[in-house]
Short mmCIF file of C-alpha atoms in Angstrom, two decimals:
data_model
loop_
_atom_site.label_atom_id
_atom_site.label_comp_id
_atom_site.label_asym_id
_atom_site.label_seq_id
_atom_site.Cartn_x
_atom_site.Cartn_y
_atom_site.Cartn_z
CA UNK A 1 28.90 34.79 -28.63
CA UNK A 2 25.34 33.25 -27.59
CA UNK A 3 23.64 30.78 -28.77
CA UNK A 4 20.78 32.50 -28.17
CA UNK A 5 18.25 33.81 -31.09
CA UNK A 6 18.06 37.96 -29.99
CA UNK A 7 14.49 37.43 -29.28
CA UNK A 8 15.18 35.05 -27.07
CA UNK A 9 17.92 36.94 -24.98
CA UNK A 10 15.47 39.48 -24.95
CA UNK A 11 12.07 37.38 -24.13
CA UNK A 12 14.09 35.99 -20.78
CA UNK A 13 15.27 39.68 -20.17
CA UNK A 14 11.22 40.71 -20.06
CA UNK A 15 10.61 37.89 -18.33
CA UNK A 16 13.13 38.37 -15.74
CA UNK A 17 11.50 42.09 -15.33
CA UNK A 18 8.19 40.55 -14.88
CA UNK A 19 8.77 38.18 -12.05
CA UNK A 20 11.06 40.76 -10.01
CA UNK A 21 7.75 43.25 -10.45
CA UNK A 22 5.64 40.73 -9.31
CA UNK A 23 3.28 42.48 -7.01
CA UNK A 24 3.04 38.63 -4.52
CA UNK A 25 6.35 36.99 -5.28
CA UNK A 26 8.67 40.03 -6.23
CA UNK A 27 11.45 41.98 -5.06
CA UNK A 28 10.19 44.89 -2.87
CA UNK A 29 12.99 47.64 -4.20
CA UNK A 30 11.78 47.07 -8.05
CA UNK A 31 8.44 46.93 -7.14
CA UNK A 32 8.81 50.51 -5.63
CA UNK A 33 10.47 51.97 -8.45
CA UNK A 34 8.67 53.79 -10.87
CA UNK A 35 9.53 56.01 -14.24
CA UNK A 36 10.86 58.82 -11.98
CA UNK A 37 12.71 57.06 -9.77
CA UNK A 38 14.53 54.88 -12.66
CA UNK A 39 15.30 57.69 -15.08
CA UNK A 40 18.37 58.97 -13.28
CA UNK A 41 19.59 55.39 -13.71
CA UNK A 42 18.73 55.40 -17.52
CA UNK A 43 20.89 58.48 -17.69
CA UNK A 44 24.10 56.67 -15.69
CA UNK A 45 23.85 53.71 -17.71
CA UNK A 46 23.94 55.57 -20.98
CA UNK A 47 26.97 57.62 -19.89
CA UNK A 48 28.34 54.24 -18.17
CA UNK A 49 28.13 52.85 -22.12
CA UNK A 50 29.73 56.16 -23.43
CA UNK A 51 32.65 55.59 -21.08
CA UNK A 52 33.15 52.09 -21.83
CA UNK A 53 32.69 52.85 -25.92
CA UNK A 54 35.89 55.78 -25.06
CA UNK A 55 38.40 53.72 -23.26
CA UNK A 56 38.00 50.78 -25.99
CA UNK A 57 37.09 48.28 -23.13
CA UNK A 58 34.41 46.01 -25.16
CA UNK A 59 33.77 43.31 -22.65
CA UNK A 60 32.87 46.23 -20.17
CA UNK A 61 30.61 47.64 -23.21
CA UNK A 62 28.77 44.24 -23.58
CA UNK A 63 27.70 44.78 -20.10
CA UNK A 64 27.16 48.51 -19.96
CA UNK A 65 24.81 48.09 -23.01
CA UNK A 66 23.10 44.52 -20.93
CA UNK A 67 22.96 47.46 -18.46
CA UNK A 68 20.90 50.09 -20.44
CA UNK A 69 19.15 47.55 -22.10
CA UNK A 70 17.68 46.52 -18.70
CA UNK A 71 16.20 50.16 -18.24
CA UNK A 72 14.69 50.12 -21.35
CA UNK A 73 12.69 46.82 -20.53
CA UNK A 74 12.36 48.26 -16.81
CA UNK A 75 10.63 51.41 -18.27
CA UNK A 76 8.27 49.49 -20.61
CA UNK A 77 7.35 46.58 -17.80
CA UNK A 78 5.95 49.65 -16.10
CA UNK A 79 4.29 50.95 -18.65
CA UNK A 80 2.44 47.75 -19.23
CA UNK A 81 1.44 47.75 -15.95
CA UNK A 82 -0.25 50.73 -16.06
CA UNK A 83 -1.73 49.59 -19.80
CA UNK A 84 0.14 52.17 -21.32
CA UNK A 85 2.64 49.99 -23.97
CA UNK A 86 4.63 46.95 -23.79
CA UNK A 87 8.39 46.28 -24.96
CA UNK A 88 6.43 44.98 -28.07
CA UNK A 89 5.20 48.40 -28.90
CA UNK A 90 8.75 49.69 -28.28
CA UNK A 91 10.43 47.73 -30.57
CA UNK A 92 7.69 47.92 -33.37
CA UNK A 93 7.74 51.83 -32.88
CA UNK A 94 11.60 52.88 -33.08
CA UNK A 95 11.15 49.94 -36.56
CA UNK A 96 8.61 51.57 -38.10
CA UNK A 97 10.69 54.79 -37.33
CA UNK A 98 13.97 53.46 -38.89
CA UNK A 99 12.07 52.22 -42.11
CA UNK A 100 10.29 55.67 -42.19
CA UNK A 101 13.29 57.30 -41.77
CA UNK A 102 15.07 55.66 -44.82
CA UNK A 103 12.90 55.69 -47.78
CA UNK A 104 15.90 55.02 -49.88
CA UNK A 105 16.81 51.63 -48.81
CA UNK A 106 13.11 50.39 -47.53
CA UNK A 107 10.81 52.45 -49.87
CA UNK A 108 10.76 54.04 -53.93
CA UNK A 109 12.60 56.93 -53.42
CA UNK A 110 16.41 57.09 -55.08
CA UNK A 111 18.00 59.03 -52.53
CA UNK A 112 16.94 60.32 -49.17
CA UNK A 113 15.75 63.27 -48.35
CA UNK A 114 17.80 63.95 -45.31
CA UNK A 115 17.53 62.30 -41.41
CA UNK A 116 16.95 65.98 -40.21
CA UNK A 117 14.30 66.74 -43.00
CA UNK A 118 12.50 64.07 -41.97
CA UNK A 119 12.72 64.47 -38.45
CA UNK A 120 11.43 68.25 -38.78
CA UNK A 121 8.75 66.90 -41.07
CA UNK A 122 7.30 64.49 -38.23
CA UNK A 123 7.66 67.20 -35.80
CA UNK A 124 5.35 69.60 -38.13
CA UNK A 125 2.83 66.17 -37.58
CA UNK A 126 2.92 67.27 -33.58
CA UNK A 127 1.03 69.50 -31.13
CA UNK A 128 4.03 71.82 -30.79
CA UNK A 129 4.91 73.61 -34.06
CA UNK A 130 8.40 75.06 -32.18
CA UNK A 131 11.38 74.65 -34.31
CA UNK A 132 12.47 73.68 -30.72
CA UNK A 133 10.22 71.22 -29.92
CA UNK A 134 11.26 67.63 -28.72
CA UNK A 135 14.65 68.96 -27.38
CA UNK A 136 14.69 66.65 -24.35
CA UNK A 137 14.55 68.64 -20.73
CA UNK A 138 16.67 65.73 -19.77
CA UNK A 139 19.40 66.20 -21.55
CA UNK A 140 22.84 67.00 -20.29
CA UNK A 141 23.11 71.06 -20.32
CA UNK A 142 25.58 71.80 -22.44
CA UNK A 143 24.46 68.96 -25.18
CA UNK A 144 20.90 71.01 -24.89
CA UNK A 145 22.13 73.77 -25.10
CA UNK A 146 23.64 72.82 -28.66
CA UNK A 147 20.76 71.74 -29.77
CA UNK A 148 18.24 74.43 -28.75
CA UNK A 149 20.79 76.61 -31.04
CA UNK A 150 20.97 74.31 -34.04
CA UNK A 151 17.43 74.25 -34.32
CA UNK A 152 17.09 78.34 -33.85
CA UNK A 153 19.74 78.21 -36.66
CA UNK A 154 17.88 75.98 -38.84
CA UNK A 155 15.16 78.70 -39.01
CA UNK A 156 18.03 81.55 -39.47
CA UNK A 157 18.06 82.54 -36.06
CA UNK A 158 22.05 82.86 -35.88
CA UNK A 159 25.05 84.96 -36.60
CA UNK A 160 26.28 85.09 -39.15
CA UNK A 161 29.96 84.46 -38.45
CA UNK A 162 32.45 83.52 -35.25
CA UNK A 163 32.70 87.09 -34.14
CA UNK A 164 29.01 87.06 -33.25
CA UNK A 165 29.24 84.38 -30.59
CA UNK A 166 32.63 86.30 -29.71
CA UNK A 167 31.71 89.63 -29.24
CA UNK A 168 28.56 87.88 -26.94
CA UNK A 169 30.74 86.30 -24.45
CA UNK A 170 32.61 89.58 -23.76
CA UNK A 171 29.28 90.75 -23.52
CA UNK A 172 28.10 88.67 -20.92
CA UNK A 173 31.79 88.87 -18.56
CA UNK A 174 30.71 92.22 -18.66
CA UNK A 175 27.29 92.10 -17.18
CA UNK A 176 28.60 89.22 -15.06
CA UNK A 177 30.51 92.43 -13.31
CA UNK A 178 27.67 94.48 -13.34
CA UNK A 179 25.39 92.22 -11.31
CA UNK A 180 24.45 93.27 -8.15
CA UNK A 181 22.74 89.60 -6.84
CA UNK A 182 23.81 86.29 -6.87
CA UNK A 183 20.69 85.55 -8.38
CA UNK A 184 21.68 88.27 -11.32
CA UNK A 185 24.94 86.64 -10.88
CA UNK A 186 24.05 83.17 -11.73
CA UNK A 187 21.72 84.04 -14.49
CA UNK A 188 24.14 85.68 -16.49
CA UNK A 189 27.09 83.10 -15.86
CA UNK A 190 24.63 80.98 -17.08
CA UNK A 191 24.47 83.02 -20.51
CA UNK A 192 27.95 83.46 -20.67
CA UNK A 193 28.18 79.56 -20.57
CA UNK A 194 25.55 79.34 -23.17
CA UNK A 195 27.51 81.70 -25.17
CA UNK A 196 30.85 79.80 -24.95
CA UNK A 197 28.59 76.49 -26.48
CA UNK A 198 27.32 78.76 -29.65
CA UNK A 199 31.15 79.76 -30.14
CA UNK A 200 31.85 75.97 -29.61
CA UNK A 201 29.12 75.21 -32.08
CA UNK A 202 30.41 77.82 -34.71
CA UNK A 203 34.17 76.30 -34.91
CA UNK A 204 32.85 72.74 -35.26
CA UNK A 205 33.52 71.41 -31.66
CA UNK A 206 31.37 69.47 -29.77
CA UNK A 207 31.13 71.35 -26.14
CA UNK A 208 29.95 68.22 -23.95
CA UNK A 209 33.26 66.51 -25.55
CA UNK A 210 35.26 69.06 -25.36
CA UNK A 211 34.64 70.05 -21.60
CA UNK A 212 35.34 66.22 -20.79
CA UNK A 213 38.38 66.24 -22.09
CA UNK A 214 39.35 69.58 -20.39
CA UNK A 215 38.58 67.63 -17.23
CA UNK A 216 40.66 64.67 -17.68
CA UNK A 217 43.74 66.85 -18.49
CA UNK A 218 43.06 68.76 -15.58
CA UNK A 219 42.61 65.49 -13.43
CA UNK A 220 45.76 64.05 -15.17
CA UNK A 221 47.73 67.51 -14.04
CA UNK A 222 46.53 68.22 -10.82
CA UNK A 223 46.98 64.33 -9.89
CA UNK A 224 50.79 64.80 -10.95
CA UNK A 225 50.95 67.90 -9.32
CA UNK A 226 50.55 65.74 -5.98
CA UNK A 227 52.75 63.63 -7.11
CA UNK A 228 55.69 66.62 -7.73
CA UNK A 229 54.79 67.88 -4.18
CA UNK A 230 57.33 67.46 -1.61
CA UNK A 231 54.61 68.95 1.14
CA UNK A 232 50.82 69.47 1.06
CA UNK A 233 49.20 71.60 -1.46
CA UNK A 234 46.91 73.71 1.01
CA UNK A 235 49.98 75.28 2.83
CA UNK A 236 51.55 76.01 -0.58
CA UNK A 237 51.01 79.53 -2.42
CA UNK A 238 49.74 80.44 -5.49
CA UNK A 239 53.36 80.91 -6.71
CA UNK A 240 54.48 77.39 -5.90
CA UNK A 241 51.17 75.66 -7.18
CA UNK A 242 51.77 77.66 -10.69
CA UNK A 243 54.54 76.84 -10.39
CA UNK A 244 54.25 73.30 -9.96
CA UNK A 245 50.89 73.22 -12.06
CA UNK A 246 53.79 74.59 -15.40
CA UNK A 247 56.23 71.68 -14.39
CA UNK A 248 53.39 68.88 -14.27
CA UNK A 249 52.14 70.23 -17.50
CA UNK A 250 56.07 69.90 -19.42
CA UNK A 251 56.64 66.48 -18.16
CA UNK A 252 53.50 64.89 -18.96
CA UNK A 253 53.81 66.79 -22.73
CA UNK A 254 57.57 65.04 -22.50
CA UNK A 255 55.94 61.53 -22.04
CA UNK A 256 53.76 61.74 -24.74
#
């Protein structure tokens, strides 16, 4: 642990920001970079924290998070460049937020009212009225995807049941087949996949999680499945690779 106060980890953090933006004395690549250009990075570090956070490796998560903490100091340097905000507003904001957001520990009120009810509440206070507004473009598809729908639902704008999300997906395999373009093609895989998230939404699974984890048995699998092979996979037919795809999948069950 540091001896450091955290305002005074984070005061030599800023500080480091400044003098590598340093329009003299600087270093050229940061001094390029701008809020576009560092966003995708924002993103990578926040998954990069999300991976650490999963495999349980906390010495890699203390520097994942030193990570993502540099991007949000990185995005408000910028901003105070251009007079927008500073780190200082930053930090006062997302406080005010927190003690807004919990009347029942920092105000009068016995219990609270709900985090959603008073998130909807300070949306009403915006420009857009949307039951869908402030669903970030940015995030991942399938996680916006999820959202977009629990806010429709909020409002009642959902079925009622499983089978409604069920009967949709055969729905949209259907007119998948009936496409005559790729671009008809692609829009309506695109349904169909935002089908399969409201089904995932209506039995309780998250769909971002649940696709990763579909990935890393089917990396664990097909990486055994090399492993079985006595010859290369791409002169191998279908046959064999089921075949060998059904015999991975029993022996890594049998380790477990």
């Amino acid at each position: 642990m540091s001896d450091l106060s955290p305002s005074s980890a984070l005061d030599e953090l800023v500080q480091i920001m400044r003098r590598l933006r340093d329009p003299e004395t600087g270093c050229a690549w940061d001094r390029e970079q701008s809020f576009a250009t560092i966003a995708p990075y924002t993103i990578e570090e926040a998954y990069e924290v999300a991976d650490a956070i999963e495999r349980g490796d906390m010495d890699d998560l203390k520097d994942e998070l030193g990570d993502l903490q540099l991007q949000v100091v990185y995005h408000a340097r910028i901003a105070e460049e251009l007079g927008a905000f500073s780190i200082a507003d930053v930090i006062d904001a997302i406080s005010a937020k927190m003690v807004r957001r919990h009347p029942h520990i920092f105000g009068d009120e016995a219990q609270s009212p709900g985090w959603e009810a008073l998130k909807a509440a300070e949306r009403g206070q915006r420009d857009d009225p949307s039951a869908l507004a402030g669903v970030a473009l940015a995030l991942p598809a399938l996680k916006r995807a999820e959202k977009l729908q629990r806010r429709a639902a909020r409002v009642g704008f959902d079925w009622p049941d499983v089978g409604g999300p069920r009967d949709k997906i055969h729905e949209e395999l259907a007119e998948i087949d009936a496409a005559q373009t790729q671009d008809e093609r692609a829009a309506e895989v695109g349904d169909l996949l935002f089908s399969v998230v409201n089904l995932a939404r209506h039995l309780d699974v998250d769909p971002e999680a649940a696709l990763r984890e579909a990935a890393a048995r089917f990396e664990q699998r097909f990486r055994k499945v090399e492993i079985l092979s006595e010859r290369p996979l791409s002169g191998m037919s279908i046959d064999e690779l089921e075949a060998l795809w059904q015999r991975a999948k029993r022996e890594i069950q049998t380790l477990r």
